[in-house]
Amino acid sequence: MSIIDTEAPLHTAHRDNHTHRDVNGGWLRPAVFGAMDGLVSNLALMTGVAGGAAAPAGIVIAGLAGLAAGAFSMAAGEYTSVASQRELVLAELDVERQQLRKHPVDEMEELAELYVSRGVEPALAREVAMQLSRDPEQALEIHAREELGIDPDDLPSPLVAAASSFGSFALGALLPVLPYLLGATALWPAVLLALAGLFACGAVVSKVTTRSWWYSGLRQLLLGGAAAGVTYILGTWIGGAIG
């Protein structure tokens, strides 16, 4: 059994450099994956239409329609998902609030038992639970964190989630359409720009993983390129079959 010297001086190097990556990804992960989703889906849609021997105007219309449809679908889905999750959390918080009001002693003992299960001595665990339970709002926050694993003061916003999902998807979906909007009449500039965007998104994702930037970027480029290639072949086959 190791003994920690609580009076030992803190090491400056540990204090100044003891930091960790954002393991939840924060805003970076959903934003990048939203853009990546828009890139892959719209690039695949456009290459499929191009494979069917569509004119450039038809490819642009398909790309813009895919951008709008995908962005609105993502926003609606994200709003519904986050709103439902938020409503469930608020309902559970209300249940916990009622239990704290009706059975404060039982809830305090429950919190003490939780600390004991984590290695705190029973007497100390009961004292800590008693002190934390004096403030009802603080007690609710502690129980929510310990029992539900949530922070009542940091619940996700459905509107923010929907707006960010819409924006990131639309931005990614715009890349393969952009060369056509700037005057391109062939598919290859759109493919090159989209693949470059996929590589960049993959490289950015490496910021929240342990992979190297080139590995993450190349992996996403290959996956997106494969999706575009398959849909192009399907578009060519379907176009020939119905042409």
XYZ file of C-alpha atoms in Angstrom:
243
model
C 0.000 0.000 0.000
C 1.500 3.315 -1.082
C 1.503 6.291 1.225
C 1.146 9.803 -0.202
C 2.987 12.550 1.587
C 0.387 15.309 1.609
C 2.914 17.830 2.924
C 5.457 17.267 0.160
C 6.025 20.302 -2.074
C 4.318 20.308 -5.458
C 6.602 19.796 -8.446
C 6.525 22.839 -10.691
C 6.916 20.768 -13.858
C 3.921 18.612 -12.951
C 1.795 21.599 -11.982
C 2.577 23.557 -15.155
C 2.534 20.709 -17.681
C -0.060 18.279 -16.325
C -2.612 18.740 -19.070
C -4.655 16.289 -21.127
C -6.253 16.246 -24.524
C -9.940 17.079 -24.736
C -11.157 13.471 -24.718
C -14.735 14.501 -25.488
C -13.673 16.389 -28.575
C -15.534 19.528 -27.494
C -16.928 21.427 -30.481
C -14.109 20.315 -32.776
C -15.194 16.720 -33.303
C -18.878 17.336 -34.235
C -17.943 20.308 -36.427
C -15.278 18.410 -38.352
C -17.362 15.264 -38.702
C -20.333 17.335 -39.854
C -18.204 18.917 -42.569
C -16.773 15.509 -43.448
C -20.274 14.067 -43.753
C -21.288 16.873 -46.087
C -18.162 16.393 -48.172
C -18.479 12.646 -48.603
C -22.233 12.550 -49.204
C -22.309 15.435 -51.681
C -19.170 14.319 -53.507
C -20.653 10.838 -53.858
C -23.964 12.281 -55.041
C -22.295 14.477 -57.649
C -19.995 11.753 -58.962
C -22.957 9.405 -59.236
C -24.879 11.968 -61.275
C -21.783 12.688 -63.376
C -21.337 8.967 -63.978
C -24.807 8.931 -65.494
C -23.533 11.337 -68.181
C -25.421 14.340 -66.794
C -24.596 17.812 -68.073
C -22.643 20.190 -65.793
C -25.848 22.098 -65.034
C -27.481 18.893 -63.818
C -24.469 18.105 -61.610
C -24.605 21.588 -60.060
C -28.336 21.272 -59.392
C -27.787 17.874 -57.807
C -24.946 19.245 -55.667
C -26.918 22.254 -54.456
C -29.990 20.101 -53.798
C -27.836 17.633 -51.879
C -26.344 20.468 -49.851
C -29.736 21.912 -48.911
C -31.433 18.568 -48.272
C -28.533 17.187 -46.247
C -28.019 20.332 -44.177
C -31.701 20.651 -43.276
C -31.945 16.933 -42.554
C -28.878 17.053 -40.310
C -30.176 20.127 -38.483
C -33.635 18.622 -37.942
C -32.205 15.319 -36.778
C -29.712 16.963 -34.432
C -32.369 19.274 -32.986
C -34.742 16.367 -32.331
C -31.999 14.211 -30.849
C -30.604 16.864 -28.513
C -34.055 18.150 -27.527
C -35.202 14.621 -26.652
C -32.046 13.995 -24.650
C -32.433 17.304 -22.845
C -36.081 16.573 -21.995
C -35.114 13.162 -20.618
C -32.363 14.688 -18.486
C -34.687 17.389 -17.135
C -37.268 14.732 -16.269
C -34.661 12.701 -14.381
C -33.458 15.825 -12.587
C -37.028 16.523 -11.516
C -37.289 12.987 -10.119
C -34.044 13.474 -8.212
C -35.211 16.870 -6.922
C -38.415 15.329 -5.571
C -36.477 12.536 -3.873
C -34.167 15.062 -2.216
C -37.176 16.964 -0.933
C -39.137 13.922 0.277
C -36.295 11.715 1.520
C -33.284 13.928 2.296
C -31.774 11.536 4.859
C -32.007 8.537 2.536
C -30.418 10.528 -0.292
C -27.623 11.676 2.021
C -26.937 8.083 3.058
C -26.976 7.030 -0.566
C -24.321 9.625 -1.363
C -22.237 8.536 1.630
C -22.399 4.895 0.498
C -21.249 5.958 -2.942
C -18.156 7.624 -1.481
C -17.487 4.589 0.704
C -17.595 2.369 -2.391
C -14.873 4.569 -3.841
C -12.564 4.066 -0.904
C -13.492 6.878 1.495
C -13.695 5.918 5.170
C -17.351 5.574 6.292
C -17.216 8.325 8.933
C -15.568 10.777 6.555
C -17.894 9.820 3.706
C -20.943 10.476 5.898
C -19.530 13.838 7.021
C -18.820 14.901 3.447
C -22.288 13.806 2.306
C -23.869 15.700 5.198
C -22.044 18.919 4.359
C -22.819 18.655 0.637
C -26.501 18.002 1.367
C -27.021 21.230 3.322
C -27.691 23.200 0.125
C -30.538 21.571 -1.894
C -29.271 22.901 -5.231
C -25.738 21.764 -4.519
C -27.057 18.375 -3.420
C -29.006 18.084 -6.678
C -25.899 18.911 -8.696
C -23.787 16.366 -6.803
C -26.382 13.604 -7.165
C -26.818 14.406 -10.861
C -23.080 14.165 -11.447
C -22.598 11.022 -9.388
C -25.751 9.078 -10.314
C -26.622 10.347 -13.790
C -23.188 11.457 -14.980
C -24.428 14.879 -16.106
C -23.859 18.514 -15.222
C -27.224 20.278 -14.718
C -25.607 23.623 -15.562
C -24.111 22.406 -18.833
C -26.959 20.806 -20.768
C -26.686 20.941 -24.584
C -28.825 23.425 -26.503
C -30.949 21.964 -29.332
C -30.787 25.224 -31.282
C -27.002 25.461 -31.031
C -26.648 21.804 -32.012
C -28.961 22.239 -35.012
C -27.266 25.437 -36.205
C -23.748 24.029 -35.874
C -24.765 20.800 -37.618
C -26.405 22.754 -40.454
C -23.404 25.043 -40.886
C -20.702 22.374 -40.780
C -22.552 20.047 -43.167
C -23.310 22.888 -45.599
C -19.683 24.018 -45.560
C -18.430 20.535 -46.355
C -21.079 19.945 -49.029
C -20.217 23.254 -50.695
C -16.633 22.243 -51.536
C -17.374 19.857 -54.420
C -19.930 22.299 -55.856
C -17.615 25.314 -55.654
C -15.518 24.641 -58.800
C -18.689 24.422 -60.885
C -19.975 27.679 -59.413
C -16.660 29.288 -60.378
C -16.950 28.172 -63.988
C -15.583 24.612 -64.129
C -17.254 22.293 -66.632
C -15.448 19.047 -65.759
C -15.766 16.812 -62.720
C -12.079 16.486 -61.808
C -11.637 19.950 -60.157
C -14.565 19.193 -57.856
C -13.125 15.780 -56.989
C -9.648 17.196 -56.296
C -10.990 19.985 -54.073
C -13.261 17.596 -52.176
C -10.442 15.092 -51.626
C -8.187 17.886 -50.368
C -10.955 18.924 -47.985
C -11.325 15.338 -46.757
C -7.601 15.091 -46.113
C -7.714 18.393 -44.189
C -10.691 17.227 -42.095
C -8.946 13.970 -41.288
C -5.799 15.842 -40.299
C -7.790 18.115 -37.978
C -9.446 15.088 -36.342
C -5.965 13.914 -35.315
C -5.985 16.785 -32.796
C -8.383 14.768 -30.632
C -6.848 11.349 -31.292
C -3.444 9.719 -30.928
C -3.036 9.197 -34.679
C -0.642 11.261 -36.777
C -2.139 13.980 -38.973
C -1.021 12.341 -42.212
C -2.492 8.961 -41.227
C -5.872 10.452 -40.272
C -5.906 12.654 -43.359
C -4.966 9.857 -45.746
C -7.481 7.463 -44.193
C -10.332 9.911 -44.692
C -9.179 10.746 -48.224
C -9.204 7.063 -49.174
C -12.611 6.412 -47.597
C -14.184 9.440 -49.278
C -12.503 8.626 -52.584
C -13.780 5.052 -52.422
C -17.339 6.276 -51.811
C -17.101 8.651 -54.768
C -15.634 5.941 -56.990
C -18.357 3.431 -56.167
C -21.170 5.910 -56.799
C -19.554 6.985 -60.066
C -19.525 3.353 -61.236
C -23.134 2.908 -60.124
C -24.133 6.125 -61.881
C -22.431 4.978 -65.086
C -24.151 1.583 -64.909
C -27.594 3.045 -64.151
C -27.171 5.735 -66.780
C -26.300 3.131 -69.391
C -29.172 0.890 -68.344
C -31.848 3.555 -68.634
C -30.253 5.604 -71.405
